[in-house]
mmCIF file of C-alpha atoms in Angstrom:
data_model
loop_
_atom_site.group_PDB
_atom_site.id
_atom_site.type_symbol
_atom_site.label_atom_id
_atom_site.label_comp_id
_atom_site.label_asym_id
_atom_site.label_seq_id
_atom_site.Cartn_x
_atom_site.Cartn_y
_atom_site.Cartn_z
ATOM 1 C CA ASN A 14 0.000 0.000 0.000
ATOM 2 C CA ALA A 15 1.176 3.529 -0.780
ATOM 3 C CA GLY A 16 -0.705 4.930 2.235
ATOM 4 C CA VAL A 17 -1.126 8.694 1.976
ATOM 5 C CA THR A 18 0.611 10.381 -0.919
ATOM 6 C CA GLN A 19 1.069 14.093 -1.519
ATOM 7 C CA THR A 20 2.280 16.047 -4.517
ATOM 8 C CA PRO A 21 4.271 18.125 -5.035
ATOM 9 C CA LYS A 22 6.942 17.704 -2.349
ATOM 10 C CA PHE A 23 8.215 21.258 -2.814
ATOM 11 C CA GLN A 24 6.647 24.325 -4.399
ATOM 12 C CA VAL A 25 7.557 27.985 -4.743
ATOM 13 C CA LEU A 26 4.798 30.415 -5.640
ATOM 14 C CA LYS A 27 4.636 34.121 -6.174
ATOM 15 C CA THR A 28 2.125 36.205 -4.262
ATOM 16 C CA GLY A 29 -1.266 36.044 -5.934
ATOM 17 C CA GLN A 30 -0.725 32.766 -7.749
ATOM 18 C CA SER A 31 -3.089 29.872 -7.208
ATOM 19 C CA MET A 32 -2.338 26.192 -7.014
ATOM 20 C CA THR A 33 -3.673 22.852 -5.853
ATOM 21 C CA LEU A 34 -1.917 20.523 -3.449
ATOM 22 C CA GLN A 35 -2.843 16.940 -4.186
ATOM 23 C CA CYS A 36 -3.541 14.268 -1.594
ATOM 24 C CA ALA A 37 -4.585 10.678 -2.126
ATOM 25 C CA GLN A 38 -4.977 7.648 0.119
ATOM 26 C CA ASP A 39 -5.499 4.006 -0.773
ATOM 27 C CA MET A 40 -6.666 2.750 2.628
ATOM 28 C CA ASN A 41 -10.371 3.457 2.048
ATOM 29 C CA HIS A 42 -10.382 5.868 4.988
ATOM 30 C CA GLU A 43 -13.477 7.958 5.497
ATOM 31 C CA TYR A 44 -11.773 10.879 7.216
ATOM 32 C CA MET A 45 -9.230 13.097 5.546
ATOM 33 C CA SER A 46 -7.685 16.323 6.798
ATOM 34 C CA TRP A 47 -5.275 19.046 5.821
ATOM 35 C CA TYR A 48 -2.897 20.588 8.342
ATOM 36 C CA ARG A 49 -0.244 23.231 8.149
ATOM 37 C CA GLN A 50 2.826 23.159 10.362
ATOM 38 C CA ASP A 51 4.708 26.288 11.278
ATOM 39 C CA PRO A 52 7.664 26.543 13.690
ATOM 40 C CA GLY A 53 6.496 26.549 17.305
ATOM 41 C CA MET A 54 2.821 26.416 16.300
ATOM 42 C CA GLY A 55 2.189 22.712 16.044
ATOM 43 C CA LEU A 56 -0.050 21.334 13.341
ATOM 44 C CA ARG A 57 -3.161 23.404 12.733
ATOM 45 C CA LEU A 58 -6.223 22.004 11.019
ATOM 46 C CA ILE A 59 -7.184 23.782 7.791
ATOM 47 C CA HIS A 60 -10.100 21.709 6.455
ATOM 48 C CA TYR A 61 -11.356 18.210 6.975
ATOM 49 C CA SER A 62 -13.777 15.747 5.435
ATOM 50 C CA VAL A 63 -15.746 12.923 7.035
ATOM 51 C CA GLY A 64 -16.627 11.338 3.721
ATOM 52 C CA ALA A 65 -17.048 11.908 -0.001
ATOM 53 C CA GLY A 66 -19.075 15.035 -0.639
ATOM 54 C CA ILE A 67 -18.720 16.335 2.933
ATOM 55 C CA THR A 68 -16.166 18.941 3.975
ATOM 56 C CA ASP A 69 -15.885 21.376 6.854
ATOM 57 C CA GLN A 70 -13.605 24.117 8.074
ATOM 58 C CA GLY A 71 -10.900 23.636 10.630
ATOM 59 C CA GLU A 72 -9.010 26.138 12.710
ATOM 60 C CA VAL A 73 -7.353 28.136 9.902
ATOM 61 C CA PRO A 74 -9.470 27.811 6.733
ATOM 62 C CA ASN A 75 -9.107 31.300 5.260
ATOM 63 C CA GLY A 76 -7.438 31.363 1.869
ATOM 64 C CA TYR A 77 -7.961 27.651 1.225
ATOM 65 C CA ASN A 78 -10.656 25.581 -0.465
ATOM 66 C CA VAL A 79 -11.194 21.824 -0.501
ATOM 67 C CA SER A 80 -13.471 19.329 -2.182
ATOM 68 C CA ARG A 81 -13.986 15.599 -1.712
ATOM 69 C CA SER A 82 -15.488 14.065 -4.830
ATOM 70 C CA THR A 83 -14.068 10.610 -4.130
ATOM 71 C CA THR A 84 -13.053 8.692 -1.024
ATOM 72 C CA GLU A 85 -9.461 8.574 -2.225
ATOM 73 C CA ASP A 86 -8.695 12.203 -3.086
ATOM 74 C CA PHE A 87 -8.759 15.384 -1.050
ATOM 75 C CA PRO A 88 -7.109 18.299 -2.890
ATOM 76 C CA LEU A 89 -6.327 21.596 -1.188
ATOM 77 C CA ARG A 90 -6.580 24.744 -3.274
ATOM 78 C CA LEU A 91 -4.806 27.985 -2.529
ATOM 79 C CA LEU A 92 -6.886 30.675 -4.143
ATOM 80 C CA SER A 93 -4.420 33.587 -4.121
ATOM 81 C CA ALA A 94 -1.154 32.724 -2.412
ATOM 82 C CA ALA A 95 0.198 35.027 0.292
ATOM 83 C CA PRO A 96 3.569 34.959 2.091
ATOM 84 C CA SER A 97 1.700 34.023 5.297
ATOM 85 C CA GLN A 98 0.859 30.716 3.616
ATOM 86 C CA THR A 99 4.515 29.701 3.540
ATOM 87 C CA SER A 100 4.442 26.499 5.543
ATOM 88 C CA VAL A 101 4.653 22.726 5.468
ATOM 89 C CA TYR A 102 1.334 21.161 4.546
ATOM 90 C CA PHE A 103 0.372 17.672 5.678
ATOM 91 C CA CYS A 104 -2.561 15.633 4.501
ATOM 92 C CA ALA A 105 -3.833 12.913 6.834
ATOM 93 C CA SER A 106 -6.438 10.199 6.763
ATOM 94 C CA LYS A 107 -8.014 7.876 9.274
ATOM 95 C CA SER A 108 -10.702 5.268 9.524
ATOM 96 C CA ALA A 109 -14.014 6.172 11.148
ATOM 97 C CA GLY A 110 -14.169 5.039 14.738
ATOM 98 C CA LEU A 111 -10.403 4.880 15.096
ATOM 99 C CA TYR A 112 -8.142 7.644 16.272
ATOM 100 C CA GLU A 113 -4.828 6.971 14.556
ATOM 101 C CA GLN A 114 -4.155 9.402 11.735
ATOM 102 C CA TYR A 115 -1.842 8.507 8.888
ATOM 103 C CA PHE A 116 0.072 11.421 7.439
ATOM 104 C CA GLY A 117 1.456 12.010 3.996
ATOM 105 C CA PRO A 118 5.092 13.083 3.557
ATOM 106 C CA GLY A 119 4.207 16.770 3.374
ATOM 107 C CA THR A 120 4.466 19.599 0.860
ATOM 108 C CA ARG A 121 6.909 22.403 1.586
ATOM 109 C CA LEU A 122 5.427 25.596 0.166
ATOM 110 C CA THR A 123 7.196 28.926 -0.086
ATOM 111 C CA VAL A 124 5.335 32.040 -1.198
ATOM 112 C CA THR A 125 7.510 34.977 -2.218
ATOM 113 C CA ARG B 4 -3.721 30.271 26.070
ATOM 114 C CA LYS B 5 -2.964 27.464 23.631
ATOM 115 C CA GLU B 6 -5.238 24.442 23.845
ATOM 116 C CA VAL B 7 -2.275 22.089 24.054
ATOM 117 C CA GLU B 8 1.070 23.275 25.389
ATOM 118 C CA GLN B 9 4.453 21.632 25.399
ATOM 119 C CA ASP B 10 7.953 22.644 26.431
ATOM 120 C CA PRO B 11 9.695 22.979 23.060
ATOM 121 C CA GLY B 12 13.058 21.840 24.496
ATOM 122 C CA PRO B 13 15.462 20.680 23.331
ATOM 123 C CA PHE B 14 15.976 18.080 26.001
ATOM 124 C CA ASN B 15 19.594 16.985 25.675
ATOM 125 C CA VAL B 16 19.783 13.425 26.969
ATOM 126 C CA PRO B 17 22.855 11.221 27.388
ATOM 127 C CA GLU B 18 22.483 7.860 25.714
ATOM 128 C CA GLY B 19 21.094 5.352 28.201
ATOM 129 C CA ALA B 20 19.510 7.977 30.443
ATOM 130 C CA THR B 21 15.834 8.534 31.214
ATOM 131 C CA VAL B 22 13.946 11.595 30.019
ATOM 132 C CA ALA B 23 10.420 12.694 30.807
ATOM 133 C CA PHE B 24 8.324 15.611 29.674
ATOM 134 C CA ASN B 25 4.745 16.774 29.996
ATOM 135 C CA CYS B 26 2.000 18.278 27.924
ATOM 136 C CA THR B 27 -0.866 20.338 29.348
ATOM 137 C CA TYR B 28 -4.294 20.733 27.779
ATOM 138 C CA SER B 29 -6.946 23.329 28.511
ATOM 139 C CA ASN B 30 -10.201 21.721 27.385
ATOM 140 C CA SER B 31 -11.645 19.528 30.122
ATOM 141 C CA ALA B 32 -13.879 17.858 27.507
ATOM 142 C CA SER B 33 -10.828 16.265 25.913
ATOM 143 C CA GLN B 34 -11.526 12.581 25.497
ATOM 144 C CA SER B 35 -8.426 10.830 24.314
ATOM 145 C CA PHE B 36 -4.750 11.505 24.143
ATOM 146 C CA PHE B 37 -1.815 10.453 22.052
ATOM 147 C CA TRP B 38 1.883 10.909 21.547
ATOM 148 C CA TYR B 39 3.120 11.211 17.989
ATOM 149 C CA ARG B 40 6.754 11.174 16.943
ATOM 150 C CA GLN B 41 8.072 13.399 14.178
ATOM 151 C CA ASP B 42 11.556 13.016 12.753
ATOM 152 C CA CYS B 43 13.270 15.986 11.172
ATOM 153 C CA ARG B 44 11.543 16.972 7.920
ATOM 154 C CA LYS B 45 9.264 13.945 8.064
ATOM 155 C CA GLU B 46 5.592 13.388 8.759
ATOM 156 C CA PRO B 47 4.242 12.684 12.267
ATOM 157 C CA LYS B 48 3.619 9.050 13.175
ATOM 158 C CA LEU B 49 1.644 7.639 16.063
ATOM 159 C CA LEU B 50 3.918 6.568 18.909
ATOM 160 C CA MET B 51 1.318 5.509 21.452
ATOM 161 C CA SER B 52 -2.097 6.225 22.840
ATOM 162 C CA VAL B 53 -2.391 7.387 26.438
ATOM 163 C CA TYR B 54 -4.831 5.505 28.634
ATOM 164 C CA SER B 55 -6.309 6.657 31.919
ATOM 165 C CA SER B 56 -4.492 3.974 33.844
ATOM 166 C CA GLY B 57 -1.180 4.722 32.191
ATOM 167 C CA ASN B 58 0.480 2.443 29.713
ATOM 168 C CA GLU B 59 3.870 1.184 28.607
ATOM 169 C CA ASP B 60 5.231 0.261 25.225
ATOM 170 C CA GLY B 61 8.731 -1.070 25.621
ATOM 171 C CA ARG B 62 10.913 1.774 26.879
ATOM 172 C CA PHE B 63 8.111 4.318 26.612
ATOM 173 C CA THR B 64 5.618 5.048 29.383
ATOM 174 C CA ALA B 65 2.674 7.411 29.022
ATOM 175 C CA GLN B 66 0.587 8.781 31.871
ATOM 176 C CA LEU B 67 -2.606 10.826 32.029
ATOM 177 C CA ASN B 68 -3.580 13.123 34.883
ATOM 178 C CA ARG B 69 -7.125 14.322 34.210
ATOM 179 C CA ALA B 70 -7.375 16.324 37.442
ATOM 180 C CA SER B 71 -4.403 18.475 36.524
ATOM 181 C CA GLN B 72 -5.032 18.171 32.781
ATOM 182 C CA TYR B 73 -1.687 16.934 31.622
ATOM 183 C CA ILE B 74 -0.140 13.903 30.007
ATOM 184 C CA SER B 75 3.435 12.774 30.227
ATOM 185 C CA LEU B 76 5.884 10.675 28.265
ATOM 186 C CA LEU B 77 8.877 8.937 29.806
ATOM 187 C CA ILE B 78 11.621 7.326 27.767
ATOM 188 C CA ARG B 79 13.934 4.891 29.541
ATOM 189 C CA ASP B 80 17.366 3.752 28.369
ATOM 190 C CA SER B 81 17.402 6.412 25.643
ATOM 191 C CA LYS B 82 18.784 5.429 22.248
ATOM 192 C CA LEU B 83 20.310 7.714 19.648
ATOM 193 C CA SER B 84 17.359 6.779 17.435
ATOM 194 C CA ASP B 85 14.959 8.323 19.977
ATOM 195 C CA SER B 86 16.099 11.771 18.857
ATOM 196 C CA ALA B 87 12.972 13.358 17.426
ATOM 197 C CA THR B 88 10.205 15.791 18.194
ATOM 198 C CA TYR B 89 7.388 14.351 20.282
ATOM 199 C CA LEU B 90 3.952 15.807 19.608
ATOM 200 C CA CYS B 91 1.202 15.716 22.185
ATOM 201 C CA VAL B 92 -2.219 15.243 20.597
ATOM 202 C CA VAL B 93 -5.590 15.708 22.259
ATOM 203 C CA ASN B 94 -8.887 14.520 20.811
ATOM 204 C CA ILE B 95 -12.243 16.243 21.276
ATOM 205 C CA ALA B 96 -15.504 14.976 19.807
ATOM 206 C CA LEU B 97 -17.037 17.371 17.295
ATOM 207 C CA LYS B 98 -20.707 18.323 17.396
ATOM 208 C CA ALA B 99 -21.774 16.883 14.047
ATOM 209 C CA ALA B 100 -19.444 14.039 13.406
ATOM 210 C CA GLY B 101 -15.892 12.972 13.704
ATOM 211 C CA ASN B 102 -13.264 14.230 16.055
ATOM 212 C CA LYS B 103 -10.927 17.153 16.320
ATOM 213 C CA LEU B 104 -7.307 16.426 16.981
ATOM 214 C CA THR B 105 -5.367 19.328 18.474
ATOM 215 C CA PHE B 106 -1.601 19.166 18.313
ATOM 216 C CA GLY B 107 0.912 20.647 20.667
ATOM 217 C CA GLY B 108 3.965 22.417 19.297
ATOM 218 C CA GLY B 109 6.190 19.463 20.106
ATOM 219 C CA THR B 110 9.059 18.706 22.460
ATOM 220 C CA ARG B 111 12.411 18.166 20.834
ATOM 221 C CA VAL B 112 14.606 15.419 22.284
ATOM 222 C CA LEU B 113 18.274 15.038 21.360
ATOM 223 C CA VAL B 114 20.006 11.888 22.561
ATOM 224 C CA LYS B 115 23.762 12.212 22.555
ATOM 225 C CA PRO B 116 26.492 9.560 22.846
#
């Protein structure tokens, strides 16, 4: 099993550009989430989904959109990149009823 | 006040020594607790769950103190490979469905020969 995969691994954007971070999991997990990790801040929840067609906002949703058209995929869209969005982004998935989250390898995003 | 707080460290630990550190949480409705390990520039991975009665997994012991709202992690006989950042994670049930995991900022442990 590939587990949770994320692409790209690294990305540099200019302010105002848009892009989509891809996330896919092959474990048939119902729950998927996006986090950002900044130094000293811990992981903060951006958006999450409890199943295909259902998404909700996390702690820091502004500037990001998500959709969940399939169980496997949960892309994160940056609408108009800002330097404050420079961070490491992790996608995670878990099975309903269980607590362990499985994380992807992360995407390191720099916005100049 | 952050919902989950950890001493960022680093804790410099001689190889073979014991190290322990805590994590405090502010929401008394927190239901379950975990320690995740994160290696440098890698993704977090579950180390162990924390049960009310305390639990051990090899050289690792986790404790929960609900009255004082903290959890702890103790590492015995530290190995060089234990060098990592340890993330405290607290789970709260959401209103509609699912759960919210809140992460602490992590405690960095450096085991030295």
